[in-house]
C-alpha atoms as a printed R data frame, in Angstrom:
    type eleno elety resid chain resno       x       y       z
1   ATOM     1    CA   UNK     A     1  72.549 132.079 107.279
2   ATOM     2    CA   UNK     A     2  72.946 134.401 104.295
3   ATOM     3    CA   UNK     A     3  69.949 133.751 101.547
4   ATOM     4    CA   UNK     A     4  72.232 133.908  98.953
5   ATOM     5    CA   UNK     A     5  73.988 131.059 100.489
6   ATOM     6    CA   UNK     A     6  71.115 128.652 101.181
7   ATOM     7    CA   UNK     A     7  71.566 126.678  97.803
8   ATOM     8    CA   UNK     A     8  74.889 126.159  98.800
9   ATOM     9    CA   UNK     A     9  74.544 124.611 102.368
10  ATOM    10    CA   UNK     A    10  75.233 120.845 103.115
11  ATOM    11    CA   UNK     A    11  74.614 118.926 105.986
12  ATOM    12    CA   UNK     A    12  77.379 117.623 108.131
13  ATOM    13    CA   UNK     A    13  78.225 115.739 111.405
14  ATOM    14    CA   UNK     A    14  81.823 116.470 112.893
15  ATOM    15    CA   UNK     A    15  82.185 113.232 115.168
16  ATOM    16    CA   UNK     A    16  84.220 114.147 118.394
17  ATOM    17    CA   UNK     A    17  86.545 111.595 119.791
18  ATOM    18    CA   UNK     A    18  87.368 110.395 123.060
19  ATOM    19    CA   UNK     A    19  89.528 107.880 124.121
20  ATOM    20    CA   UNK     A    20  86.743 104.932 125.494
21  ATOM    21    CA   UNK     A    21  86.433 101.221 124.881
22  ATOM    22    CA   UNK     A    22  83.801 100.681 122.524
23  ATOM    23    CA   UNK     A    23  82.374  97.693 121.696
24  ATOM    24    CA   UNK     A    24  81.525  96.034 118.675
25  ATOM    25    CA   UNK     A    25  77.651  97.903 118.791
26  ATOM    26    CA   UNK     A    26  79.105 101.480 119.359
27  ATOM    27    CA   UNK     A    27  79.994 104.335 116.856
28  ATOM    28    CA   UNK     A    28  83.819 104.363 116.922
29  ATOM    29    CA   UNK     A    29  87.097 105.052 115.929
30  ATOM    30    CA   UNK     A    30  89.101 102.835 115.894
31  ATOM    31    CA   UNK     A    31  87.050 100.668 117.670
32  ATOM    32    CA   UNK     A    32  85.647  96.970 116.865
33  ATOM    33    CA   UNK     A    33  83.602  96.345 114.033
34  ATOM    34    CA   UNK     A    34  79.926  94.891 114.317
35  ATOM    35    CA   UNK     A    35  81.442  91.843 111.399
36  ATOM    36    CA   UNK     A    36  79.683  88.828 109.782
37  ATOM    37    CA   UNK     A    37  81.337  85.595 111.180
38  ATOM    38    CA   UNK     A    38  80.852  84.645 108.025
39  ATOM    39    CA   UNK     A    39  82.102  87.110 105.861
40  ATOM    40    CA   UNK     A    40  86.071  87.140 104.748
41  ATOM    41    CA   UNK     A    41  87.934  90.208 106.714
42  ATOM    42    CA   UNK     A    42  89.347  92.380 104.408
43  ATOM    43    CA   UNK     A    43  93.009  92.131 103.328
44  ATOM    44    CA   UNK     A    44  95.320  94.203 101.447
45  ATOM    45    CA   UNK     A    45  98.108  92.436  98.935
46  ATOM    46    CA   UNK     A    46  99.407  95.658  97.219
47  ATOM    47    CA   UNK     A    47 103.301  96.279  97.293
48  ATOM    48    CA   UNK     A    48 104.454  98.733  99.844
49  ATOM    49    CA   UNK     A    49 107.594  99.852 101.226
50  ATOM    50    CA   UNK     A    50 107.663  96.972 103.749
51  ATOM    51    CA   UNK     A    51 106.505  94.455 100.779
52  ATOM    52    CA   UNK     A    52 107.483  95.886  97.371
53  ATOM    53    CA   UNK     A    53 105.888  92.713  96.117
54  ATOM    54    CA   UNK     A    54 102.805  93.109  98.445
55  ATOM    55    CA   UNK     A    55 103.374  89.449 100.441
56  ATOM    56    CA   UNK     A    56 102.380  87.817 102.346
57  ATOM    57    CA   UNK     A    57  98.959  90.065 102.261
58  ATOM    58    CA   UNK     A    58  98.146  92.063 105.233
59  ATOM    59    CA   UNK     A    59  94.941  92.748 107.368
60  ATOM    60    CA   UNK     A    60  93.066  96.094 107.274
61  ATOM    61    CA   UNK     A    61  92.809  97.306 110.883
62  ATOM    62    CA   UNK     A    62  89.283  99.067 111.435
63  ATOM    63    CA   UNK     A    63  89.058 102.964 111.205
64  ATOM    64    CA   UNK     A    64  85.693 104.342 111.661
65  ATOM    65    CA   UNK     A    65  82.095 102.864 112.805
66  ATOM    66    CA   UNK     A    66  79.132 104.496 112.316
67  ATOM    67    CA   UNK     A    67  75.456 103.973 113.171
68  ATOM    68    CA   UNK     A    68  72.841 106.026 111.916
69  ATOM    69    CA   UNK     A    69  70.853 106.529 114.956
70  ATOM    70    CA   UNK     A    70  74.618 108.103 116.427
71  ATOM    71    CA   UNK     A    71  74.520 110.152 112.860
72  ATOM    72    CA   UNK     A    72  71.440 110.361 111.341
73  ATOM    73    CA   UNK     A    73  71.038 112.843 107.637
74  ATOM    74    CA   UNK     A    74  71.028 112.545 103.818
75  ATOM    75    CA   UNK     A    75  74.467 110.359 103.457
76  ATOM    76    CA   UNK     A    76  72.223 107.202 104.439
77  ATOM    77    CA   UNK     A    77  71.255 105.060 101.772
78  ATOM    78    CA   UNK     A    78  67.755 103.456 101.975
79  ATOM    79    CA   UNK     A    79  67.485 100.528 104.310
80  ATOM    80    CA   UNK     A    80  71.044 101.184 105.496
81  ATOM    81    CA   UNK     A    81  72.051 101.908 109.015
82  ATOM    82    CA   UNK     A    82  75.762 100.801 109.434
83  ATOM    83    CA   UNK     A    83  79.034 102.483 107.715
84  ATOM    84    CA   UNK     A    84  82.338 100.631 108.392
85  ATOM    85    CA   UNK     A    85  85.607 102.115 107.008
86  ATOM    86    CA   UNK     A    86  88.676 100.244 107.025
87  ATOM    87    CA   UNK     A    87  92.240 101.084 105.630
88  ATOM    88    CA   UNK     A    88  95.665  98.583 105.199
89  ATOM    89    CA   UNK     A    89  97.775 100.419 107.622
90  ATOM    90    CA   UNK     A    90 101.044 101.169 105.239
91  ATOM    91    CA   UNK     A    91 101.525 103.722 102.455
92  ATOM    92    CA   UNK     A    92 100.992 102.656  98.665
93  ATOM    93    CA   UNK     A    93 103.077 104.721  96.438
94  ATOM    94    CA   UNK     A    94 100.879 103.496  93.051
95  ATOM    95    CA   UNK     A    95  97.527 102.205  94.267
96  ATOM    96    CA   UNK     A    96  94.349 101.353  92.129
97  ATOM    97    CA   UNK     A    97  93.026 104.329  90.584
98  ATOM    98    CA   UNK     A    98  90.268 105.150  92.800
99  ATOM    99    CA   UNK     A    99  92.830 105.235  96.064
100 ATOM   100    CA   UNK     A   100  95.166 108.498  97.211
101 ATOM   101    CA   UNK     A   101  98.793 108.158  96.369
102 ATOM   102    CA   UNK     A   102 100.836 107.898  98.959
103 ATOM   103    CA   UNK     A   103  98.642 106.855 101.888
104 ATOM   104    CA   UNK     A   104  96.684 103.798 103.344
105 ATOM   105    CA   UNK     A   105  94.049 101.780 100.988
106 ATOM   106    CA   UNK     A   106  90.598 102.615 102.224
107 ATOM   107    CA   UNK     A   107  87.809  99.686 102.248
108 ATOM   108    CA   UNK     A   108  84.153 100.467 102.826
109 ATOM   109    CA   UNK     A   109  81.368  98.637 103.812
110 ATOM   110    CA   UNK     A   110  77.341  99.056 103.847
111 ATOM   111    CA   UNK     A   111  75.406  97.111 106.558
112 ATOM   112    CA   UNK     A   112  72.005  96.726 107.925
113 ATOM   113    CA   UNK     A   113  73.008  96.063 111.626
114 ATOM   114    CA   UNK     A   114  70.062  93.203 111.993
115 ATOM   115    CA   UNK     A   115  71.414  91.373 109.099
116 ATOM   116    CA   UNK     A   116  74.635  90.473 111.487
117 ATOM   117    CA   UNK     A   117  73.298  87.626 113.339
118 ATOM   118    CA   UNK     A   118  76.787  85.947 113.876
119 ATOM   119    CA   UNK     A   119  79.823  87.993 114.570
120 ATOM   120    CA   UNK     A   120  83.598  87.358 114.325
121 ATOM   121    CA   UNK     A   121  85.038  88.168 116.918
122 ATOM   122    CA   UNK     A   122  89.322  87.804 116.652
123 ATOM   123    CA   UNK     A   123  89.542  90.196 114.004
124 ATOM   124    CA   UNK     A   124  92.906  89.177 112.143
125 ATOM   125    CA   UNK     A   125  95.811  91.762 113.332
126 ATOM   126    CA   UNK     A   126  97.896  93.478 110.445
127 ATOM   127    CA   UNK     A   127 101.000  91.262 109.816
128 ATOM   128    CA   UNK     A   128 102.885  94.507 109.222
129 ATOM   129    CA   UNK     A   129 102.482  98.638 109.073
130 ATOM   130    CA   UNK     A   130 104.009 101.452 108.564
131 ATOM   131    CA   UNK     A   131 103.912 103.466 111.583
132 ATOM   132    CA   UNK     A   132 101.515 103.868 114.549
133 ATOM   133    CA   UNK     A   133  99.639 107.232 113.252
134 ATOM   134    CA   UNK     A   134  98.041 104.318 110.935
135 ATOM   135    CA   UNK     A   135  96.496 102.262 113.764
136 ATOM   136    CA   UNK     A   136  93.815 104.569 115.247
137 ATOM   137    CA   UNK     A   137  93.560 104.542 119.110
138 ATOM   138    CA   UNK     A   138  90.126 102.815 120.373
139 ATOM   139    CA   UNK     A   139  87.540 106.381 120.853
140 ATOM   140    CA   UNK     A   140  83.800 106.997 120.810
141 ATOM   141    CA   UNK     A   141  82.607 109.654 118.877
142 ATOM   142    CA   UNK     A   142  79.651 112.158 119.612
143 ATOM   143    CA   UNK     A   143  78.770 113.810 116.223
144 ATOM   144    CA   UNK     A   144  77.387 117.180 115.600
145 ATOM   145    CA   UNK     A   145  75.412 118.457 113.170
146 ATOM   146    CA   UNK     A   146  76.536 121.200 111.476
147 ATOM   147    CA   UNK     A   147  75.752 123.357 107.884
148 ATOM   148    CA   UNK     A   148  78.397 123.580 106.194
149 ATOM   149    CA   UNK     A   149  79.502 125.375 102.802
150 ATOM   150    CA   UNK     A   150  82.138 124.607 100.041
151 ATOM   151    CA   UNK     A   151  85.365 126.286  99.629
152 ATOM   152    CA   UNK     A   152  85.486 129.850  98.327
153 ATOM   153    CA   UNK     A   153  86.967 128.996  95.271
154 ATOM   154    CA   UNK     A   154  83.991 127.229  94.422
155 ATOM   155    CA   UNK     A   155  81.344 129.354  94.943
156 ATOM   156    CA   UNK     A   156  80.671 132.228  92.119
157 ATOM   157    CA   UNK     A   157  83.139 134.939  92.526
158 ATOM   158    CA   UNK     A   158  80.328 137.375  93.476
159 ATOM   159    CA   UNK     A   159  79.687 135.416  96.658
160 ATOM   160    CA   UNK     A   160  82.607 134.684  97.998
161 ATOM   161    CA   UNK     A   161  82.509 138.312 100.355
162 ATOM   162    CA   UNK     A   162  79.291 136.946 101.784
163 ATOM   163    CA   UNK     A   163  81.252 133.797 102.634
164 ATOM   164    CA   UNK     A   164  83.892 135.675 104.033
165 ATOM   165    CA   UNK     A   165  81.461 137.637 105.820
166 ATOM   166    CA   UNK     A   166  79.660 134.418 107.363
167 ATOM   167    CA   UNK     A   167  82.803 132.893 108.014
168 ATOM   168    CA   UNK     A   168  83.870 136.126 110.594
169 ATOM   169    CA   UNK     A   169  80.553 135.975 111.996
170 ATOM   170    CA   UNK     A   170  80.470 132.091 112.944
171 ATOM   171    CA   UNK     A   171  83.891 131.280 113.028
172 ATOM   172    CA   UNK     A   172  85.807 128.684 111.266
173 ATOM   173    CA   UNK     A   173  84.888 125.248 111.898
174 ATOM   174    CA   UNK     A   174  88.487 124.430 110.755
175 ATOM   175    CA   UNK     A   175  90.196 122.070 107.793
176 ATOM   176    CA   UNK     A   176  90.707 118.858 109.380
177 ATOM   177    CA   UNK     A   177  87.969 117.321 111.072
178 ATOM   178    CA   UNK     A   178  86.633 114.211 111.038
179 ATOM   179    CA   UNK     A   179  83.085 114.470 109.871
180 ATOM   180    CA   UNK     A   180  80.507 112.913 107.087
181 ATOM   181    CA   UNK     A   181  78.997 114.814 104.802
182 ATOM   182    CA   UNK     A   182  79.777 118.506 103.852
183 ATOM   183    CA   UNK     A   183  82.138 120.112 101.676
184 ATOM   184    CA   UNK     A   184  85.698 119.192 101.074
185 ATOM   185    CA   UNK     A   185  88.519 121.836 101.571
186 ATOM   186    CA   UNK     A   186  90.947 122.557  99.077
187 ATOM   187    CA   UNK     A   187  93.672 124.885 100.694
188 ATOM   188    CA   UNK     A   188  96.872 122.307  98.744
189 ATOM   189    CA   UNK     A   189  95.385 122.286  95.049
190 ATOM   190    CA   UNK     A   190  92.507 123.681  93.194
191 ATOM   191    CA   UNK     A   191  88.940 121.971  93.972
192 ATOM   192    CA   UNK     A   192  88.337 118.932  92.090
193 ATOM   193    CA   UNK     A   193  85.363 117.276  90.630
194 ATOM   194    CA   UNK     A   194  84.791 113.563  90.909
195 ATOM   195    CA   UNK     A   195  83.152 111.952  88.311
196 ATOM   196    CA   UNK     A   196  81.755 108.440  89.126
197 ATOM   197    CA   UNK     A   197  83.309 105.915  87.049
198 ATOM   198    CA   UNK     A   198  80.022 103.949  86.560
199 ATOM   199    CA   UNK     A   199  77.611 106.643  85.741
200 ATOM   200    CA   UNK     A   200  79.109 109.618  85.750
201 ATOM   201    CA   UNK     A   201  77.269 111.416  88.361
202 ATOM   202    CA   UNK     A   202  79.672 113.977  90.208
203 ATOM   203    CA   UNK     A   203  80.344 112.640  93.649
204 ATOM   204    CA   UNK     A   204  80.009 113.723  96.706
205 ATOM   205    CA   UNK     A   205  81.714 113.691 100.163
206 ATOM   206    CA   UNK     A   206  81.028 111.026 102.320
207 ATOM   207    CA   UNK     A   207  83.486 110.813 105.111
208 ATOM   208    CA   UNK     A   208  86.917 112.659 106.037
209 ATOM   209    CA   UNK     A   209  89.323 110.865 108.352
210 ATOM   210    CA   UNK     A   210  91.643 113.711 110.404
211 ATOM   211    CA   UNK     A   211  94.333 113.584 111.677
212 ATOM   212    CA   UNK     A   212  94.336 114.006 115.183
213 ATOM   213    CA   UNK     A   213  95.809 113.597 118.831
214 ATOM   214    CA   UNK     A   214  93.138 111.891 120.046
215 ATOM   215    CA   UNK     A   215  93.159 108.784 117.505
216 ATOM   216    CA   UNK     A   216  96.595 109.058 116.839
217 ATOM   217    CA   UNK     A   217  95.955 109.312 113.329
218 ATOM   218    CA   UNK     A   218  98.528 111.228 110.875
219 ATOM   219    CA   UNK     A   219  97.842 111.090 107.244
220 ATOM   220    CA   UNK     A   220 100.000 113.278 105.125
221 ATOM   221    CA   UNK     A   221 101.384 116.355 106.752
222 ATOM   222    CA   UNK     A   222  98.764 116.268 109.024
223 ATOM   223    CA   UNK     A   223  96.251 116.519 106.794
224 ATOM   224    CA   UNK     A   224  92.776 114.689 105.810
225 ATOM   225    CA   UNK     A   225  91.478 111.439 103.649
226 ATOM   226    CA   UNK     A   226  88.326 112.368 102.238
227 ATOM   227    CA   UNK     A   227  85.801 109.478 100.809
228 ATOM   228    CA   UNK     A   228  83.854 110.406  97.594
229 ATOM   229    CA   UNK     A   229  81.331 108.438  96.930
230 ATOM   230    CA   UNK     A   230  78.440 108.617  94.478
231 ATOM   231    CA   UNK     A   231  75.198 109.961  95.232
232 ATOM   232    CA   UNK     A   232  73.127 108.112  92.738
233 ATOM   233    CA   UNK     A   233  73.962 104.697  93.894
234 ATOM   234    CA   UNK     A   234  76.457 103.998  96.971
235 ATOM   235    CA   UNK     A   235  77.370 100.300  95.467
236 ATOM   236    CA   UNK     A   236  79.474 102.394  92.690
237 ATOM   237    CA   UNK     A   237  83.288 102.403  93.150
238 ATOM   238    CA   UNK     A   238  84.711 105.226  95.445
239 ATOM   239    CA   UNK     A   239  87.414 107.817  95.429
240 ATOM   240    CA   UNK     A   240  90.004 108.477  97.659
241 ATOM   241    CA   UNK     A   241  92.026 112.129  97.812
242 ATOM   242    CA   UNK     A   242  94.136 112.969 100.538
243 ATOM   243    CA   UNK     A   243  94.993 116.371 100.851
């Protein structure tokens, strides 16, 4: 790695997918979710295109499942070993601020695996959805942990040759690719800063959900949803931007 670079470098795991049949205490996508028996699934009420007035409310189908041992680095909150993203599978032209136009509404959820002791098991099914490329196909994932740096256009002008330079020498990792951690890309708009709503911190990148043949997910023109969340405390509200 270039020196002048070092400051810049974030850890990342791309998590490959292959078709499987995970169960409920496997990393997944698209795969069951290790869920409190107890513990209300998560439901999504806003008006779509199917539902312009957002009724009769809809379940979230499951997206991603990760366990830290499968992904271990510096996106883990203390005592925290579980991440569990789900989305409502139809496209919300005017969701709540912290959500992407024009795409699913993402849900997240931070577990301690032991604190499951019961577990539901028949997950409701969505009562309606938008197409297929929003009901990811049933795939373990194997992550790898990469370094990875930010876009060019946010680096200081006077580094982005060495980028360039690193780039031709390791190859490009490509745009979208579902991962935690790292650097978002920003080849549609100009990079964007995140400010947390509840402190003010400037967020980070948590997790990007690809598109991909694979999972059979297509969001946007297949593009990415990237998670923001805030590094100070991972209770405070997220952001959504699909690009």
């Amino acid at each position: 790695m270039l020196p002048e670079l070092a400051s810049y470098a974030r850890d990342a795991a791309v998590l490959h997918p292959e078709r499987a049949e995970p169960d409920c205490w496997s990393s997944s996508i698209g795969g069951p979710l290790l869920w409190p028996g107890d513990e209300p699934w998560p439901e999504c009420s806003l008006p779509d295109e199917s539902s312009p007035a957002g009724v009769p409310a809809t379940a979230m189908v499951p997206v991603a499942q990760v366990f830290q041992r499968d992904a271990p680095g510096p996106w883990w909150p203390e005592g925290i070993d579980l991440l569990q993203i789900l989305w409502c599978p139809n496209e919300h032209w005017d969701p709540p601020a912290q959500q992407a136009d024009v795409s699913p509404v993402i849900e997240v959820r931070w577990r301690r695996a032991a604190d499951v002791t019961s577990q539901l098991t028949n997950p409701p099914v969505p009562s309606r959805y938008d197409e297929d490329s929003y009901l990811p196909k049933a795939c373990a994932i194997t992550a790898e942990h990469v370094t990875d740096f930010p876009f060019r256009e946010e680096l200081p002008a006077e580094l982005r040759p060495r980028l360039e330079e690193l780039v031709r020498e390791t190859g490009d990792g490509g745009d979208a690719i579902t991962r935690l951690g790292g650097w978002p890309t920003w080849h549609l708009t100009h990079p964007t800063v995140f400010p947390c709503g509840d402190c003010g911190t400037v967020m980070t990148l948590l997790f990007t959900v690809a598109s991909d043949d694979e999972t059979g997910v297509v969001v946007g023109r297949w593009g990415d949803l990237r998670i923001f969340t805030c590094p100070a405390d991972h209770r405070h509200a997220f952001q959504v931007d699909l690009h």
